Short mmCIF file of C-alpha atoms in Angstrom, two decimals:
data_model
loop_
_atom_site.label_atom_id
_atom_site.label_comp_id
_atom_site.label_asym_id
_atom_site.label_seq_id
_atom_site.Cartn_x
_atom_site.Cartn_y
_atom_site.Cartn_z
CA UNK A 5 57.13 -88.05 127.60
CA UNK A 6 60.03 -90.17 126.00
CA UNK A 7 59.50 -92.75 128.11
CA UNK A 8 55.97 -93.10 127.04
CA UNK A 9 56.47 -92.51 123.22
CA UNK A 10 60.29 -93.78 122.79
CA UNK A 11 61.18 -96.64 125.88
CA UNK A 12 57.95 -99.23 124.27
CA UNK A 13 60.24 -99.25 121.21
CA UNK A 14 63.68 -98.76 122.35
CA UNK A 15 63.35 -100.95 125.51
CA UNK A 16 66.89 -101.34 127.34
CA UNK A 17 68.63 -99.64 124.87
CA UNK A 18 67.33 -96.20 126.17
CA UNK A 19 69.64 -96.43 129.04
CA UNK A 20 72.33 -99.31 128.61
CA UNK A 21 75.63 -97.99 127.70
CA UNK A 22 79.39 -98.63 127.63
CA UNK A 23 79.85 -94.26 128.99
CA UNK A 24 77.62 -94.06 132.02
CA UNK A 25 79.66 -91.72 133.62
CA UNK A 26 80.93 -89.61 130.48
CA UNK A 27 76.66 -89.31 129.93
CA UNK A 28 76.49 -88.29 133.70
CA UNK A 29 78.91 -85.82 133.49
CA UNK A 30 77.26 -84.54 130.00
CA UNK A 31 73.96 -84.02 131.90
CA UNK A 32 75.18 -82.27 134.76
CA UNK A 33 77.07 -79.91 132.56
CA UNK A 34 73.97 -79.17 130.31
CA UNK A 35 71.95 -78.48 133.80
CA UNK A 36 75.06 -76.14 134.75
CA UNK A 37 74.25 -73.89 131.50
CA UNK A 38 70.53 -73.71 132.20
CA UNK A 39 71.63 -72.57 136.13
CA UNK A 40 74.31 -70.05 135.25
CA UNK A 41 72.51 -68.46 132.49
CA UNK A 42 69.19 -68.27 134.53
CA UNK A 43 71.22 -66.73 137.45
CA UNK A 44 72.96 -64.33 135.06
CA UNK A 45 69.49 -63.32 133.69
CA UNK A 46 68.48 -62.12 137.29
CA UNK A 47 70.98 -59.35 136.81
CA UNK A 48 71.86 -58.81 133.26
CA UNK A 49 69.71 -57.67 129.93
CA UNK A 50 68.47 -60.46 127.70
CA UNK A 51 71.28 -59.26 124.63
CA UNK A 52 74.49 -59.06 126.77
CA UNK A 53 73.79 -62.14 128.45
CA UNK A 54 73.15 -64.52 125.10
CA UNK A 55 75.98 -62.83 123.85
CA UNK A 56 78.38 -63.52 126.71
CA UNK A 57 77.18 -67.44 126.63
CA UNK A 58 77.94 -67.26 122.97
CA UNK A 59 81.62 -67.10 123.37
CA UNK A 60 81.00 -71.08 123.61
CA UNK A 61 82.15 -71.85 120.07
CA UNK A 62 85.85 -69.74 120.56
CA UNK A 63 85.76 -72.05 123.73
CA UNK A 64 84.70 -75.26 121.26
CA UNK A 65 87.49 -74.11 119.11
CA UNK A 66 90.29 -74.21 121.74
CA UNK A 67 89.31 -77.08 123.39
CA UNK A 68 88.57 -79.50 120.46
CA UNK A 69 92.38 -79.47 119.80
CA UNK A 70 93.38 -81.22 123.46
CA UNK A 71 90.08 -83.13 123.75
CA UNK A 72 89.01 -84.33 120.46
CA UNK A 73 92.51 -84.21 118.40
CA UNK A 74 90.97 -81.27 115.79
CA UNK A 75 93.90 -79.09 114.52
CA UNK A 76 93.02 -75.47 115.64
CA UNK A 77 93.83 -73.51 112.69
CA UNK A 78 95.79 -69.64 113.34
CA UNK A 79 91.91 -68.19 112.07
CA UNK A 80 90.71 -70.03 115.19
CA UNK A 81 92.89 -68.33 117.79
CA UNK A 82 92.65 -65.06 115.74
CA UNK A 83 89.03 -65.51 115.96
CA UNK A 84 89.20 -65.91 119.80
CA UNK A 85 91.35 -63.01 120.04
CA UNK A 86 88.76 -60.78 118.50
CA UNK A 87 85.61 -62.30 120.43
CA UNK A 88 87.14 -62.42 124.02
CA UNK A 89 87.58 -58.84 123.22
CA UNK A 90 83.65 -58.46 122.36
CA UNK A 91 83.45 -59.56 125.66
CA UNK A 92 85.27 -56.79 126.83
CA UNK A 93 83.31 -54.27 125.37
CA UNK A 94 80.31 -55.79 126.84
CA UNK A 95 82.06 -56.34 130.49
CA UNK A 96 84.13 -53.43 130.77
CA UNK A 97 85.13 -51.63 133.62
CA UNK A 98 82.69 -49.35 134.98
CA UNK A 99 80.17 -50.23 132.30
CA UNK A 100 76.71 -51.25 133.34
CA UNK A 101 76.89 -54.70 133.65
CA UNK A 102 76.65 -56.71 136.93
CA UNK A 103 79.97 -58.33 137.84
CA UNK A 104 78.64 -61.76 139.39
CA UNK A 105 75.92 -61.71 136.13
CA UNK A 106 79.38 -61.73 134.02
CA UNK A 107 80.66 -64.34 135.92
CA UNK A 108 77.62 -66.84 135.67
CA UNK A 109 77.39 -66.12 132.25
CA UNK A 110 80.77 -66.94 130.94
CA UNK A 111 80.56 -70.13 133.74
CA UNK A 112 77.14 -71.12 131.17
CA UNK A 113 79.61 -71.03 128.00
CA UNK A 114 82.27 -73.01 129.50
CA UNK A 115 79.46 -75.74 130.58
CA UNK A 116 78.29 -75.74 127.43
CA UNK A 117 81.57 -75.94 125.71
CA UNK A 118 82.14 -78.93 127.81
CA UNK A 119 78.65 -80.18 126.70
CA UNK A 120 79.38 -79.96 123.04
CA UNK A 121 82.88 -81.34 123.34
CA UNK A 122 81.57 -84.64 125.24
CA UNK A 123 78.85 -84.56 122.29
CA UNK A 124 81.08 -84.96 119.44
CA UNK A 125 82.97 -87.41 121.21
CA UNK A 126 79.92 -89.75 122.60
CA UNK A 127 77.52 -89.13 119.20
CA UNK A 128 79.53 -91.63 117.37
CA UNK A 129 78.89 -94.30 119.40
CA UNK A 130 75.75 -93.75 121.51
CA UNK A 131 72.08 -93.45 120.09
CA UNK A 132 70.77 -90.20 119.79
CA UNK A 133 67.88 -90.66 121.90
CA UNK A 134 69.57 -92.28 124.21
CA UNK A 135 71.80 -89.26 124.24
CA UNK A 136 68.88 -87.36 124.79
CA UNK A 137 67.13 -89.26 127.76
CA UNK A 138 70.16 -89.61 129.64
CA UNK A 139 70.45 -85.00 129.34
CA UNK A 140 66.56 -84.87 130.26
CA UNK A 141 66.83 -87.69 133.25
CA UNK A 142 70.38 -86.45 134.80
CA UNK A 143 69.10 -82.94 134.84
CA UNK A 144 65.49 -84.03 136.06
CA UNK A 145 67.82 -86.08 139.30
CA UNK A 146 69.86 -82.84 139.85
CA UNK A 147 67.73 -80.36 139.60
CA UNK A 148 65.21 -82.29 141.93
CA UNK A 149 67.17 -81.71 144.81
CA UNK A 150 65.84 -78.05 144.96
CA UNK A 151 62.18 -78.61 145.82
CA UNK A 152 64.07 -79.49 149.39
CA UNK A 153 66.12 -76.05 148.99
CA UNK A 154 64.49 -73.78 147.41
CA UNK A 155 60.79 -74.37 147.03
CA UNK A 156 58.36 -72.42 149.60
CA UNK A 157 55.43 -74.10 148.16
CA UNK A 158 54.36 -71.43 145.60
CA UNK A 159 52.43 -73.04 142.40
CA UNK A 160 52.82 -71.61 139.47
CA UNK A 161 50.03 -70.41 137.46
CA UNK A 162 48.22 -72.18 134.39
CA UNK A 163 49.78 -69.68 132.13
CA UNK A 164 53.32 -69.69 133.54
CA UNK A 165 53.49 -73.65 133.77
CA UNK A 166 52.29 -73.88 130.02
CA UNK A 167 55.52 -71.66 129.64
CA UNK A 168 57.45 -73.89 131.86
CA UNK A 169 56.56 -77.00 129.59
CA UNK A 170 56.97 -75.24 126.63
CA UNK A 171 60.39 -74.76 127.53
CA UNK A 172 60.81 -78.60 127.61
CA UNK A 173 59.66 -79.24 124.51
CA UNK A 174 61.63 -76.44 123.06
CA UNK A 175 64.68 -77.83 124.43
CA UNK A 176 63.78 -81.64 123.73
CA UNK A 177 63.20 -80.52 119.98
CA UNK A 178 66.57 -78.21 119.80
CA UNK A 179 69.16 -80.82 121.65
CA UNK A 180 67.57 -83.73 119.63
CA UNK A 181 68.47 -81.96 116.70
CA UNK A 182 72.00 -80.64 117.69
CA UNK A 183 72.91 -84.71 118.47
CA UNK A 184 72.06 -85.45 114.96
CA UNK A 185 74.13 -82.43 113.46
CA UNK A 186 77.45 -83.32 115.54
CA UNK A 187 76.90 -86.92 113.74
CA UNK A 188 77.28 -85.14 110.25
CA UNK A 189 80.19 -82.35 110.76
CA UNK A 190 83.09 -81.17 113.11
CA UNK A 191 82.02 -79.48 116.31
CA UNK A 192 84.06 -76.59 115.61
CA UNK A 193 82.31 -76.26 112.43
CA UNK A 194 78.56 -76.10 113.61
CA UNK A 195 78.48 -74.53 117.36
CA UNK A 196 79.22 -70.64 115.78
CA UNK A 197 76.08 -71.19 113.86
CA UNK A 198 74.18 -71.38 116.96
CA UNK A 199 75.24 -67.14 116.41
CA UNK A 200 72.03 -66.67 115.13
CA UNK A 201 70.22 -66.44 118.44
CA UNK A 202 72.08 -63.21 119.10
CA UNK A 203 69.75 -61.40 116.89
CA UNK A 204 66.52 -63.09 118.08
CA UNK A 205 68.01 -62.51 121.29
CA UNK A 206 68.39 -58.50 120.75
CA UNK A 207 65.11 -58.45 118.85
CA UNK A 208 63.11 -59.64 121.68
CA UNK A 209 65.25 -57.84 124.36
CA UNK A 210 63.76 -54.71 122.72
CA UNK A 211 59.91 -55.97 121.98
CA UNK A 212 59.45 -57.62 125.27
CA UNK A 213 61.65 -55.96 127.71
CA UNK A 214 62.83 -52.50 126.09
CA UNK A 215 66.21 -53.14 126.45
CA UNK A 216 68.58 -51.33 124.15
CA UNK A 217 72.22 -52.57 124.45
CA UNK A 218 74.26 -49.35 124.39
CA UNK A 219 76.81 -48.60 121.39
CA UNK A 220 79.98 -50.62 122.96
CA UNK A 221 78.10 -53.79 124.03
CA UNK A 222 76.56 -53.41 120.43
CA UNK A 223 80.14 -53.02 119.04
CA UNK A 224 80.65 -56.12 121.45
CA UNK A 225 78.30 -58.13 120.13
CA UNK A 226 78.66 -57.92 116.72
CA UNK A 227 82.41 -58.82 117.30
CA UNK A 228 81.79 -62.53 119.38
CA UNK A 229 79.08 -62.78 116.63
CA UNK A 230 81.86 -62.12 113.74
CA UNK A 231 84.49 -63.73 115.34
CA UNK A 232 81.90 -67.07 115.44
CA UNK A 233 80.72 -67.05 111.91
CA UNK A 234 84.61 -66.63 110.59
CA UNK A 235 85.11 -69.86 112.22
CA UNK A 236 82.46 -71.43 110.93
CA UNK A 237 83.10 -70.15 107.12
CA UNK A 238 87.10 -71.09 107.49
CA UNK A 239 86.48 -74.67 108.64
CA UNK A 240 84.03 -75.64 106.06
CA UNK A 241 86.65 -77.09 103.16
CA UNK A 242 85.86 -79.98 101.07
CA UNK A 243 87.02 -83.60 102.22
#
């Protein structure tokens, strides 16, 4: 699709870039979320598992001090403090949460931590769109490799591949978007208000799947999600 409606216009500079392997490596880490968090839905609830992944912007937070030179404030670490132990709450011992679903999930955040970090660092330079073809095409080479592994020949049905496109226009739309926010403000300062999927994500956990989280993943929730907005409110001061 965006080489029919954006490439005529664009030409070249789709593609041509001083970073090729810095936009590589962004790809395959955006295709790493999408893999872990798929294989952590196969065994966890809808709920635990967005919140889990949503530890990404206490990740952002630590990580923009050695990568990007941002000064993580003592709110910052106070704020991962308090959401790695939401994560307990949600992954504790003997609770009923699968242990490898735990793992991919919190191996999607730090992707995606990685993914926002090489963001902020590449938006200033590189075109958004070409930003955005270089995710879609890395993660279309990748992932291609698995019709040799993995496919038995099963086609889906009309319904589930309109659902199956859907998904790559939702997440066309989205990343296009989130490349022209990191052009405007600090990383640190936008990713925690990605926290708002949490409650879509609980919402339709119980609608479409039944799924109550019980009263300490709840707890556990609510304290990533906390611990995410404080970060976001603290590091929005006038320049």
């Amino acid at each position: 699709f965006m080489l029919a409606t954006v490439a005529p216009s664009l030409g070249r500079e789709l593609v041509v870039t001083r970073h090729p392997w810095q936009l590589t490596v962004r790809a395959l880490l955006l295709a790493g979320v999408t893999l872990f968090g798929q294989l952590a839905l196969k065994t966890m609830p809808l709920a635990e598992t967005t919140a889990l992944v949503f530890v990404t912007p206490l990740l952002v937070a630590l990580l923009a001090s050695p990568m990007l030179g941002e000064r993580v404030s003592r709110r910052a670490w106070l704020a991962t403090l308090a959401g790695f132990a939401g994560v307990l709450l949600i992954a504790r011992p003997g609770g009923a949460m699968s242990g490898s679903g735990v793992v991919y999930a919190l191996g999607a955040a730090l992707c995606y931590a990685l993914y926002q970090i090489m963001t902020r660092q590449l938006a200033g330079s590189e075109h958004p769109l070409r930003l955005l073809f270089t995710t879609a095409l890395g993660g279309t080479v990748a992932m291609s490799f698995a019709l040799f592994t993995h496919w038995d020949g099963t086609l889906p049905t009309a319904s589930q591949a309109v659902l199956i496109a859907s998904l790559g226009l939702y997440g066309g739309v989205g990343h296009f978007l989130l490349i022209r926010a990191f052009r405007e403000a600090p990383v640190s300062t936008l990713s925690p208000l990605l926290y708002v999927q949490l409650i879509w994500a609980t919402l339709l956990g119980i609608l479409v799947f039944s799924h109550l989280p019980d009263t300490l993943a709840l707890a556990g929730m609510v304290i990533i999600g906390a611990s995410g907005l404080s970060l976001a409110v603290g590091d929005r001061r006038p320049k």
